[in-house]
Amino acid sequence: MARTAFAPAKVNLFLHVGAPGADGYHPICSLMAFADVGDRLTLREAVALRLDVRGPFAAGAPATAENLVLRAAHALLARARGPVAPIGLVLEKMLPVAAGLGGGSSDAGAALRLLREALDLAIEDADLERLAAELGADGAACLWGRPVVAEGRGERLSRAPSLPVLDAVLVNPGVPVSTPAVYRALDASGRFGEVARPSMPEAFETAAELAGWLSSQRNDLERPAVATAPEVGAVLETLAGERETLLARVSGSGGTCFALCGGDIEAEGLAERLEAMAPHWWVRRCRLGGPWPDER
């Protein structure tokens, strides 16, 4: 019964955030891509529903009722028709927590996909997407792990432009960044952005072309994230000054920055130099795109 699903890191290539509405939620528009690095979720036989969390970042994602993997499992099983066999889930937590990489949402998406397939549940894609959206703002986008434009609260998804495979480096200074704190800082600043979907070509042919276009876009949470955690600003400044970097930006509400590079050699060289320069940083060379196979 053992099966595995890959939960890729989410990267916001741009993230526009508007003023909060009467309900307190901020509308967004974001182009998201997914990395070939992430967490892994394994399904095993068990006597009762159980989650074990392992890996270098397990302490930040304890197996409590609030863990999005368990929430996803309970929500899906509640929709199932008839009894199902007890299941055990093992989460290998390879991504830092509170890092702007959508790790919890991606883990939940992996759980939904894995359980539906393994238990042969008669649940349509649209129903699965609704369940994912109910679990968080990134839930719907992270379910399938493919490039997408997210709008509204993140639940309105549309096809992203065709992207080349993007060689990149992810860097996290090891400081968790609270998303609510970042939004509070944004609200205090009053610097809200336009959230209408920007005009985009149907396809970007090269990383340099995409980086050039992205330079006219922004992450509206970048400034408040840096204000909340100055260590993130140090990473961003370092990446922006490196010769291999085509574009440096904060992903999501912060914690992790990314550098787009012109190719694999450039990304490898940048990652190796950063690891030597700041061994306490979490540094991962990756490719952005998706969806990636579960065998990764």
PDB file of C-alpha atoms in Angstrom:
ATOM      1  CA  MET A   1       0.000   0.000   0.000  1.00  0.00           C
ATOM      2  CA  ALA A   2       3.019   2.310   0.405  1.00  0.00           C
ATOM      3  CA  ARG A   3       2.786   5.190  -2.086  1.00  0.00           C
ATOM      4  CA  THR A   4       4.519   8.522  -2.225  1.00  0.00           C
ATOM      5  CA  ALA A   5       3.500  12.011  -3.398  1.00  0.00           C
ATOM      6  CA  PHE A   6       5.784  14.983  -3.958  1.00  0.00           C
ATOM      7  CA  ALA A   7       4.868  18.356  -2.407  1.00  0.00           C
ATOM      8  CA  PRO A   8       6.843  20.996  -4.323  1.00  0.00           C
ATOM      9  CA  ALA A   9       7.868  24.395  -3.024  1.00  0.00           C
ATOM     10  CA  LYS A  10       5.722  27.223  -4.390  1.00  0.00           C
ATOM     11  CA  VAL A  11       7.421  30.378  -5.655  1.00  0.00           C
ATOM     12  CA  ASN A  12       5.557  33.629  -6.328  1.00  0.00           C
ATOM     13  CA  LEU A  13       7.246  35.088  -9.399  1.00  0.00           C
ATOM     14  CA  PHE A  14       5.181  38.190  -8.727  1.00  0.00           C
ATOM     15  CA  LEU A  15       2.613  38.922  -6.028  1.00  0.00           C
ATOM     16  CA  HIS A  16       0.341  41.953  -6.195  1.00  0.00           C
ATOM     17  CA  VAL A  17      -1.722  42.639  -3.067  1.00  0.00           C
ATOM     18  CA  GLY A  18      -4.649  45.036  -2.824  1.00  0.00           C
ATOM     19  CA  ALA A  19      -6.293  46.828   0.072  1.00  0.00           C
ATOM     20  CA  PRO A  20      -8.385  44.622   2.369  1.00  0.00           C
ATOM     21  CA  GLY A  21     -12.103  44.419   1.709  1.00  0.00           C
ATOM     22  CA  ALA A  22     -14.904  44.653   4.243  1.00  0.00           C
ATOM     23  CA  ASP A  23     -14.241  41.011   5.179  1.00  0.00           C
ATOM     24  CA  GLY A  24     -10.611  41.806   6.001  1.00  0.00           C
ATOM     25  CA  TYR A  25      -9.163  39.729   3.170  1.00  0.00           C
ATOM     26  CA  HIS A  26      -6.683  41.176   0.706  1.00  0.00           C
ATOM     27  CA  PRO A  27      -7.272  40.472  -2.990  1.00  0.00           C
ATOM     28  CA  ILE A  28      -4.180  39.251  -4.829  1.00  0.00           C
ATOM     29  CA  CYS A  29      -2.844  38.527  -8.264  1.00  0.00           C
ATOM     30  CA  SER A  30       0.154  36.218  -8.462  1.00  0.00           C
ATOM     31  CA  LEU A  31       2.069  34.195 -11.025  1.00  0.00           C
ATOM     32  CA  MET A  32       3.140  31.016  -9.252  1.00  0.00           C
ATOM     33  CA  ALA A  33       5.611  28.359 -10.317  1.00  0.00           C
ATOM     34  CA  PHE A  34       6.746  25.256  -8.480  1.00  0.00           C
ATOM     35  CA  ALA A  35      10.220  23.980  -7.689  1.00  0.00           C
ATOM     36  CA  ASP A  36      11.657  20.514  -8.108  1.00  0.00           C
ATOM     37  CA  VAL A  37      12.549  20.583  -4.406  1.00  0.00           C
ATOM     38  CA  GLY A  38       9.988  20.033  -1.698  1.00  0.00           C
ATOM     39  CA  ASP A  39       8.510  17.705   0.905  1.00  0.00           C
ATOM     40  CA  ARG A  40       7.474  14.092   0.441  1.00  0.00           C
ATOM     41  CA  LEU A  41       4.366  12.357   1.747  1.00  0.00           C
ATOM     42  CA  THR A  42       4.111   8.565   2.024  1.00  0.00           C
ATOM     43  CA  LEU A  43       0.957   6.526   2.597  1.00  0.00           C
ATOM     44  CA  ARG A  44       1.234   3.335   4.642  1.00  0.00           C
ATOM     45  CA  GLU A  45      -1.080   0.816   6.244  1.00  0.00           C
ATOM     46  CA  ALA A  46      -2.061   1.614   9.814  1.00  0.00           C
ATOM     47  CA  VAL A  47      -4.594   0.711  12.462  1.00  0.00           C
ATOM     48  CA  ALA A  48      -5.881   4.298  12.633  1.00  0.00           C
ATOM     49  CA  LEU A  49      -5.391   7.613  10.863  1.00  0.00           C
ATOM     50  CA  ARG A  50      -1.974   8.802  11.961  1.00  0.00           C
ATOM     51  CA  LEU A  51       0.636  11.307  10.811  1.00  0.00           C
ATOM     52  CA  ASP A  52       4.357  11.034  11.516  1.00  0.00           C
ATOM     53  CA  VAL A  53       6.554  14.005  10.625  1.00  0.00           C
ATOM     54  CA  ARG A  54      10.253  13.492   9.957  1.00  0.00           C
ATOM     55  CA  GLY A  55      13.067  15.376   8.291  1.00  0.00           C
ATOM     56  CA  PRO A  56      15.181  18.446   9.047  1.00  0.00           C
ATOM     57  CA  PHE A  57      12.192  20.760   9.562  1.00  0.00           C
ATOM     58  CA  ALA A  58       9.888  18.342  11.377  1.00  0.00           C
ATOM     59  CA  ALA A  59       9.911  20.422  14.556  1.00  0.00           C
ATOM     60  CA  GLY A  60       8.188  23.284  12.747  1.00  0.00           C
ATOM     61  CA  ALA A  61       5.325  21.106  11.485  1.00  0.00           C
ATOM     62  CA  PRO A  62       4.198  18.907  14.395  1.00  0.00           C
ATOM     63  CA  ALA A  63       1.602  16.201  13.808  1.00  0.00           C
ATOM     64  CA  THR A  64      -1.186  18.064  15.601  1.00  0.00           C
ATOM     65  CA  ALA A  65      -4.780  18.546  14.495  1.00  0.00           C
ATOM     66  CA  GLU A  66      -3.761  21.869  12.905  1.00  0.00           C
ATOM     67  CA  ASN A  67      -1.287  20.245  10.515  1.00  0.00           C
ATOM     68  CA  LEU A  68      -2.687  20.790   7.023  1.00  0.00           C
ATOM     69  CA  VAL A  69      -1.961  17.188   6.039  1.00  0.00           C
ATOM     70  CA  LEU A  70      -4.284  15.889   8.748  1.00  0.00           C
ATOM     71  CA  ARG A  71      -6.864  18.567   8.012  1.00  0.00           C
ATOM     72  CA  ALA A  72      -6.799  17.581   4.333  1.00  0.00           C
ATOM     73  CA  ALA A  73      -7.082  13.887   5.157  1.00  0.00           C
ATOM     74  CA  HIS A  74     -10.038  14.386   7.495  1.00  0.00           C
ATOM     75  CA  ALA A  75     -11.808  16.662   4.988  1.00  0.00           C
ATOM     76  CA  LEU A  76     -11.345  14.181   2.150  1.00  0.00           C
ATOM     77  CA  LEU A  77     -12.382  11.133   4.146  1.00  0.00           C
ATOM     78  CA  ALA A  78     -15.497  12.980   5.283  1.00  0.00           C
ATOM     79  CA  ARG A  79     -16.496  13.264   1.619  1.00  0.00           C
ATOM     80  CA  ALA A  80     -15.835   9.592   0.896  1.00  0.00           C
ATOM     81  CA  ARG A  81     -18.768   7.261   0.409  1.00  0.00           C
ATOM     82  CA  GLY A  82     -18.585   4.319   2.774  1.00  0.00           C
ATOM     83  CA  PRO A  83     -15.804   3.142   5.102  1.00  0.00           C
ATOM     84  CA  VAL A  84     -12.154   3.189   4.069  1.00  0.00           C
ATOM     85  CA  ALA A  85      -9.187   1.268   5.388  1.00  0.00           C
ATOM     86  CA  PRO A  86      -7.160   2.945   8.164  1.00  0.00           C
ATOM     87  CA  ILE A  87      -4.186   4.865   6.822  1.00  0.00           C
ATOM     88  CA  GLY A  88      -0.897   6.154   8.089  1.00  0.00           C
ATOM     89  CA  LEU A  89       0.896   9.143   6.589  1.00  0.00           C
ATOM     90  CA  VAL A  90       4.584   9.979   6.870  1.00  0.00           C
ATOM     91  CA  LEU A  91       5.625  13.534   6.015  1.00  0.00           C
ATOM     92  CA  GLU A  92       9.285  14.113   5.263  1.00  0.00           C
ATOM     93  CA  LYS A  93       9.597  17.844   5.938  1.00  0.00           C
ATOM     94  CA  MET A  94      12.437  19.107   3.753  1.00  0.00           C
ATOM     95  CA  LEU A  95      11.262  22.716   3.336  1.00  0.00           C
ATOM     96  CA  PRO A  96      11.675  25.375   6.017  1.00  0.00           C
ATOM     97  CA  VAL A  97       8.456  26.406   7.759  1.00  0.00           C
ATOM     98  CA  ALA A  98       6.923  29.911   7.578  1.00  0.00           C
ATOM     99  CA  ALA A  99       9.139  30.459   4.559  1.00  0.00           C
ATOM    100  CA  GLY A 100       6.869  31.847   1.824  1.00  0.00           C
ATOM    101  CA  LEU A 101       7.086  28.554  -0.088  1.00  0.00           C
ATOM    102  CA  GLY A 102       3.544  27.278   0.502  1.00  0.00           C
ATOM    103  CA  GLY A 103       4.904  24.173   2.186  1.00  0.00           C
ATOM    104  CA  GLY A 104       1.846  23.410   4.290  1.00  0.00           C
ATOM    105  CA  SER A 105      -0.538  23.980   1.389  1.00  0.00           C
ATOM    106  CA  SER A 106       1.592  21.840  -0.904  1.00  0.00           C
ATOM    107  CA  ASP A 107       1.692  19.078   1.715  1.00  0.00           C
ATOM    108  CA  ALA A 108      -2.098  19.240   1.930  1.00  0.00           C
ATOM    109  CA  GLY A 109      -2.397  19.051  -1.844  1.00  0.00           C
ATOM    110  CA  ALA A 110      -0.138  15.988  -1.908  1.00  0.00           C
ATOM    111  CA  ALA A 111      -2.331  14.372   0.757  1.00  0.00           C
ATOM    112  CA  LEU A 112      -5.505  15.003  -1.247  1.00  0.00           C
ATOM    113  CA  ARG A 113      -4.028  13.591  -4.457  1.00  0.00           C
ATOM    114  CA  LEU A 114      -2.420  10.626  -2.724  1.00  0.00           C
ATOM    115  CA  LEU A 115      -5.470   9.579  -0.728  1.00  0.00           C
ATOM    116  CA  ARG A 116      -7.899   9.914  -3.617  1.00  0.00           C
ATOM    117  CA  GLU A 117      -5.738   7.685  -5.792  1.00  0.00           C
ATOM    118  CA  ALA A 118      -4.709   5.120  -3.181  1.00  0.00           C
ATOM    119  CA  LEU A 119      -8.203   4.689  -1.755  1.00  0.00           C
ATOM    120  CA  ASP A 120      -9.889   4.903  -5.164  1.00  0.00           C
ATOM    121  CA  LEU A 121     -12.285   7.586  -3.959  1.00  0.00           C
ATOM    122  CA  ALA A 122     -14.995   8.773  -6.356  1.00  0.00           C
ATOM    123  CA  ILE A 123     -14.237  12.473  -5.950  1.00  0.00           C
ATOM    124  CA  GLU A 124     -14.025  14.740  -8.987  1.00  0.00           C
ATOM    125  CA  ASP A 125     -11.165  17.163  -9.636  1.00  0.00           C
ATOM    126  CA  ALA A 126     -13.453  20.140  -9.035  1.00  0.00           C
ATOM    127  CA  ASP A 127     -14.443  18.799  -5.610  1.00  0.00           C
ATOM    128  CA  LEU A 128     -10.801  18.196  -4.760  1.00  0.00           C
ATOM    129  CA  GLU A 129      -9.993  21.776  -5.757  1.00  0.00           C
ATOM    130  CA  ARG A 130     -12.751  23.111  -3.520  1.00  0.00           C
ATOM    131  CA  LEU A 131     -11.392  21.116  -0.599  1.00  0.00           C
ATOM    132  CA  ALA A 132      -7.895  22.449  -1.249  1.00  0.00           C
ATOM    133  CA  ALA A 133      -9.146  26.039  -1.436  1.00  0.00           C
ATOM    134  CA  GLU A 134     -10.897  25.668   1.919  1.00  0.00           C
ATOM    135  CA  LEU A 135      -7.565  24.785   3.542  1.00  0.00           C
ATOM    136  CA  GLY A 136      -5.858  28.096   2.757  1.00  0.00           C
ATOM    137  CA  ALA A 137      -5.183  30.846   0.245  1.00  0.00           C
ATOM    138  CA  ASP A 138      -2.484  28.845  -1.551  1.00  0.00           C
ATOM    139  CA  GLY A 139      -4.410  25.585  -1.340  1.00  0.00           C
ATOM    140  CA  ALA A 140      -6.013  25.549  -4.775  1.00  0.00           C
ATOM    141  CA  ALA A 141      -2.821  26.541  -6.597  1.00  0.00           C
ATOM    142  CA  CYS A 142      -0.709  24.033  -4.680  1.00  0.00           C
ATOM    143  CA  LEU A 143      -3.031  21.082  -5.340  1.00  0.00           C
ATOM    144  CA  TRP A 144      -1.651  20.314  -8.800  1.00  0.00           C
ATOM    145  CA  GLY A 145       1.695  22.092  -8.502  1.00  0.00           C
ATOM    146  CA  ARG A 146       1.682  23.560 -12.007  1.00  0.00           C
ATOM    147  CA  PRO A 147       2.336  27.180 -13.061  1.00  0.00           C
ATOM    148  CA  VAL A 148      -0.797  29.247 -12.609  1.00  0.00           C
ATOM    149  CA  VAL A 149      -2.100  32.764 -12.153  1.00  0.00           C
ATOM    150  CA  ALA A 150      -4.033  33.067  -8.887  1.00  0.00           C
ATOM    151  CA  GLU A 151      -6.508  35.880  -8.216  1.00  0.00           C
ATOM    152  CA  GLY A 152      -9.180  36.786  -5.676  1.00  0.00           C
ATOM    153  CA  ARG A 153      -8.097  35.293  -2.366  1.00  0.00           C
ATOM    154  CA  GLY A 154      -5.984  32.839  -4.341  1.00  0.00           C
ATOM    155  CA  GLU A 155      -8.864  30.561  -5.277  1.00  0.00           C
ATOM    156  CA  ARG A 156      -9.470  31.905  -8.808  1.00  0.00           C
ATOM    157  CA  LEU A 157      -6.973  30.152 -11.031  1.00  0.00           C
ATOM    158  CA  SER A 158      -6.205  30.661 -14.695  1.00  0.00           C
ATOM    159  CA  ARG A 159      -3.606  29.322 -17.067  1.00  0.00           C
ATOM    160  CA  ALA A 160      -0.148  30.802 -16.749  1.00  0.00           C
ATOM    161  CA  PRO A 161       1.887  31.774 -19.796  1.00  0.00           C
ATOM    162  CA  SER A 162       4.089  29.007 -21.115  1.00  0.00           C
ATOM    163  CA  LEU A 163       7.363  29.177 -19.209  1.00  0.00           C
ATOM    164  CA  PRO A 164      10.800  27.855 -20.058  1.00  0.00           C
ATOM    165  CA  VAL A 165      12.407  25.626 -17.450  1.00  0.00           C
ATOM    166  CA  LEU A 166      13.838  28.138 -15.009  1.00  0.00           C
ATOM    167  CA  ASP A 167      17.103  27.505 -13.191  1.00  0.00           C
ATOM    168  CA  ALA A 168      16.958  29.207  -9.818  1.00  0.00           C
ATOM    169  CA  VAL A 169      18.382  29.321  -6.326  1.00  0.00           C
ATOM    170  CA  LEU A 170      16.212  29.449  -3.205  1.00  0.00           C
ATOM    171  CA  VAL A 171      17.710  31.008  -0.071  1.00  0.00           C
ATOM    172  CA  ASN A 172      16.250  31.204   3.425  1.00  0.00           C
ATOM    173  CA  PRO A 173      18.168  32.833   6.297  1.00  0.00           C
ATOM    174  CA  GLY A 174      16.706  30.441   8.864  1.00  0.00           C
ATOM    175  CA  VAL A 175      14.251  32.936  10.330  1.00  0.00           C
ATOM    176  CA  PRO A 176      10.531  32.053  10.232  1.00  0.00           C
ATOM    177  CA  VAL A 177       8.376  34.934   9.016  1.00  0.00           C
ATOM    178  CA  SER A 178       4.804  35.298  10.241  1.00  0.00           C
ATOM    179  CA  THR A 179       2.358  35.924   7.403  1.00  0.00           C
ATOM    180  CA  PRO A 180      -0.138  37.762   9.686  1.00  0.00           C
ATOM    181  CA  ALA A 181       2.697  40.015  10.909  1.00  0.00           C
ATOM    182  CA  VAL A 182       3.688  40.843   7.339  1.00  0.00           C
ATOM    183  CA  TYR A 183       0.102  41.707   6.415  1.00  0.00           C
ATOM    184  CA  ARG A 184      -0.193  43.894   9.500  1.00  0.00           C
ATOM    185  CA  ALA A 185       2.937  45.742   8.400  1.00  0.00           C
ATOM    186  CA  LEU A 186       1.462  46.132   4.908  1.00  0.00           C
ATOM    187  CA  ASP A 187      -1.776  47.510   6.331  1.00  0.00           C
ATOM    188  CA  ALA A 188       0.133  49.947   8.523  1.00  0.00           C
ATOM    189  CA  SER A 189       2.079  51.212   5.510  1.00  0.00           C
ATOM    190  CA  GLY A 190      -1.014  51.621   3.333  1.00  0.00           C
ATOM    191  CA  ARG A 191       1.034  50.668   0.255  1.00  0.00           C
ATOM    192  CA  PHE A 192      -1.428  48.496  -1.600  1.00  0.00           C
ATOM    193  CA  GLY A 193      -1.043  47.502  -5.218  1.00  0.00           C
ATOM    194  CA  GLU A 194      -3.213  47.129  -8.294  1.00  0.00           C
ATOM    195  CA  VAL A 195      -4.481  43.547  -8.528  1.00  0.00           C
ATOM    196  CA  ALA A 196      -5.908  43.448 -12.051  1.00  0.00           C
ATOM    197  CA  ARG A 197      -4.137  40.736 -14.016  1.00  0.00           C
ATOM    198  CA  PRO A 198      -1.310  42.393 -15.949  1.00  0.00           C
ATOM    199  CA  SER A 199      -1.006  41.876 -19.676  1.00  0.00           C
ATOM    200  CA  MET A 200       1.197  38.850 -20.317  1.00  0.00           C
ATOM    201  CA  PRO A 201       2.447  37.174 -23.472  1.00  0.00           C
ATOM    202  CA  GLU A 202       1.221  33.657 -24.181  1.00  0.00           C
ATOM    203  CA  ALA A 203       4.742  32.338 -23.748  1.00  0.00           C
ATOM    204  CA  PHE A 204       8.150  33.362 -22.465  1.00  0.00           C
ATOM    205  CA  GLU A 205      10.928  31.840 -24.519  1.00  0.00           C
ATOM    206  CA  THR A 206      13.912  32.356 -22.207  1.00  0.00           C
ATOM    207  CA  ALA A 207      14.685  32.998 -18.563  1.00  0.00           C
ATOM    208  CA  ALA A 208      16.159  36.373 -19.504  1.00  0.00           C
ATOM    209  CA  GLU A 209      12.942  37.390 -21.269  1.00  0.00           C
ATOM    210  CA  LEU A 210      10.854  36.373 -18.268  1.00  0.00           C
ATOM    211  CA  ALA A 211      13.191  38.114 -15.810  1.00  0.00           C
ATOM    212  CA  GLY A 212      12.997  41.290 -17.861  1.00  0.00           C
ATOM    213  CA  TRP A 213       9.201  41.219 -17.814  1.00  0.00           C
ATOM    214  CA  LEU A 214       9.068  40.370 -14.107  1.00  0.00           C
ATOM    215  CA  SER A 215      11.266  43.362 -13.321  1.00  0.00           C
ATOM    216  CA  SER A 216       8.238  45.527 -14.189  1.00  0.00           C
ATOM    217  CA  GLN A 217       6.123  43.596 -11.674  1.00  0.00           C
ATOM    218  CA  ARG A 218       6.597  43.319  -7.909  1.00  0.00           C
ATOM    219  CA  ASN A 219       5.917  41.510  -4.674  1.00  0.00           C
ATOM    220  CA  ASP A 220       3.869  43.904  -2.558  1.00  0.00           C
ATOM    221  CA  LEU A 221       4.741  41.899   0.559  1.00  0.00           C
ATOM    222  CA  GLU A 222       8.480  42.212   0.001  1.00  0.00           C
ATOM    223  CA  ARG A 223       8.946  45.535   1.802  1.00  0.00           C
ATOM    224  CA  PRO A 224       6.876  44.585   4.879  1.00  0.00           C
ATOM    225  CA  ALA A 225       8.566  41.156   4.974  1.00  0.00           C
ATOM    226  CA  VAL A 226      11.998  42.801   5.097  1.00  0.00           C
ATOM    227  CA  ALA A 227      10.771  45.213   7.763  1.00  0.00           C
ATOM    228  CA  THR A 228       9.466  42.285   9.801  1.00  0.00           C
ATOM    229  CA  ALA A 229      12.625  40.172   9.348  1.00  0.00           C
ATOM    230  CA  PRO A 230      15.707  42.204   8.338  1.00  0.00           C
ATOM    231  CA  GLU A 231      17.585  38.940   7.717  1.00  0.00           C
ATOM    232  CA  VAL A 232      15.413  38.485   4.630  1.00  0.00           C
ATOM    233  CA  GLY A 233      16.609  41.864   3.372  1.00  0.00           C
ATOM    234  CA  ALA A 234      20.223  40.740   3.781  1.00  0.00           C
ATOM    235  CA  VAL A 235      19.548  37.682   1.615  1.00  0.00           C
ATOM    236  CA  LEU A 236      17.762  39.743  -1.011  1.00  0.00           C
ATOM    237  CA  GLU A 237      20.564  42.292  -1.178  1.00  0.00           C
ATOM    238  CA  THR A 238      23.164  39.544  -1.501  1.00  0.00           C
ATOM    239  CA  LEU A 239      21.309  37.790  -4.322  1.00  0.00           C
ATOM    240  CA  ALA A 240      20.716  41.021  -6.214  1.00  0.00           C
ATOM    241  CA  GLY A 241      24.450  41.731  -6.220  1.00  0.00           C
ATOM    242  CA  GLU A 242      25.600  38.379  -7.620  1.00  0.00           C
ATOM    243  CA  ARG A 243      26.651  38.157 -11.253  1.00  0.00           C
ATOM    244  CA  GLU A 244      24.532  35.074 -12.030  1.00  0.00           C
ATOM    245  CA  THR A 245      21.275  36.671 -10.861  1.00  0.00           C
ATOM    246  CA  LEU A 246      18.832  37.800 -13.530  1.00  0.00           C
ATOM    247  CA  LEU A 247      16.177  38.708 -10.952  1.00  0.00           C
ATOM    248  CA  ALA A 248      16.088  38.505  -7.152  1.00  0.00           C
ATOM    249  CA  ARG A 249      12.802  38.650  -5.248  1.00  0.00           C
ATOM    250  CA  VAL A 250      11.071  37.543  -2.070  1.00  0.00           C
ATOM    251  CA  SER A 251       8.587  34.688  -2.452  1.00  0.00           C
ATOM    252  CA  GLY A 252       5.186  35.010  -0.813  1.00  0.00           C
ATOM    253  CA  SER A 253       5.133  36.734   2.552  1.00  0.00           C
ATOM    254  CA  GLY A 254       8.807  36.230   3.022  1.00  0.00           C
ATOM    255  CA  GLY A 255      11.331  34.031   4.626  1.00  0.00           C
ATOM    256  CA  THR A 256      12.699  32.748   1.346  1.00  0.00           C
ATOM    257  CA  CYS A 257      14.156  34.711  -1.550  1.00  0.00           C
ATOM    258  CA  PHE A 258      14.835  33.383  -5.019  1.00  0.00           C
ATOM    259  CA  ALA A 259      17.274  34.239  -7.777  1.00  0.00           C
ATOM    260  CA  LEU A 260      16.470  33.444 -11.388  1.00  0.00           C
ATOM    261  CA  CYS A 261      19.584  32.447 -13.314  1.00  0.00           C
ATOM    262  CA  GLY A 262      20.399  32.093 -16.983  1.00  0.00           C
ATOM    263  CA  GLY A 263      21.106  28.368 -16.805  1.00  0.00           C
ATOM    264  CA  ASP A 264      22.081  25.362 -14.731  1.00  0.00           C
ATOM    265  CA  ILE A 265      25.779  26.227 -14.568  1.00  0.00           C
ATOM    266  CA  GLU A 266      25.028  29.727 -13.293  1.00  0.00           C
ATOM    267  CA  ALA A 267      22.593  28.423 -10.665  1.00  0.00           C
ATOM    268  CA  GLU A 268      25.054  25.794  -9.482  1.00  0.00           C
ATOM    269  CA  GLY A 269      27.874  28.314  -9.205  1.00  0.00           C
ATOM    270  CA  LEU A 270      25.698  30.771  -7.301  1.00  0.00           C
ATOM    271  CA  ALA A 271      24.419  28.119  -4.888  1.00  0.00           C
ATOM    272  CA  GLU A 272      27.909  26.825  -4.139  1.00  0.00           C
ATOM    273  CA  ARG A 273      29.251  30.306  -3.468  1.00  0.00           C
ATOM    274  CA  LEU A 274      26.315  31.182  -1.179  1.00  0.00           C
ATOM    275  CA  GLU A 275      26.742  27.962   0.808  1.00  0.00           C
ATOM    276  CA  ALA A 276      30.393  28.850   1.402  1.00  0.00           C
ATOM    277  CA  MET A 277      29.594  32.499   2.138  1.00  0.00           C
ATOM    278  CA  ALA A 278      26.745  31.873   4.597  1.00  0.00           C
ATOM    279  CA  PRO A 279      26.713  28.236   5.797  1.00  0.00           C
ATOM    280  CA  HIS A 280      23.837  28.998   8.200  1.00  0.00           C
ATOM    281  CA  TRP A 281      21.520  29.853   5.301  1.00  0.00           C
ATOM    282  CA  TRP A 282      19.297  27.216   3.698  1.00  0.00           C
ATOM    283  CA  VAL A 283      20.332  27.233   0.034  1.00  0.00           C
ATOM    284  CA  ARG A 284      18.857  25.036  -2.702  1.00  0.00           C
ATOM    285  CA  ARG A 285      19.545  25.060  -6.400  1.00  0.00           C
ATOM    286  CA  CYS A 286      16.364  24.123  -8.229  1.00  0.00           C
ATOM    287  CA  ARG A 287      14.312  24.341 -11.370  1.00  0.00           C
ATOM    288  CA  LEU A 288      10.989  26.138 -11.462  1.00  0.00           C
ATOM    289  CA  GLY A 289       8.061  24.962 -13.543  1.00  0.00           C
ATOM    290  CA  GLY A 290       5.886  21.990 -12.716  1.00  0.00           C
ATOM    291  CA  PRO A 291       4.130  19.766 -12.250  1.00  0.00           C
ATOM    292  CA  TRP A 292       6.958  17.485 -11.132  1.00  0.00           C
ATOM    293  CA  PRO A 293       6.615  13.697 -10.863  1.00  0.00           C
ATOM    294  CA  ASP A 294       5.986  12.149  -7.474  1.00  0.00           C
ATOM    295  CA  GLU A 295       9.211  10.134  -7.738  1.00  0.00           C
ATOM    296  CA  ARG A 296      11.329  13.223  -7.082  1.00  0.00           C
TER     297      ARG A 296
END
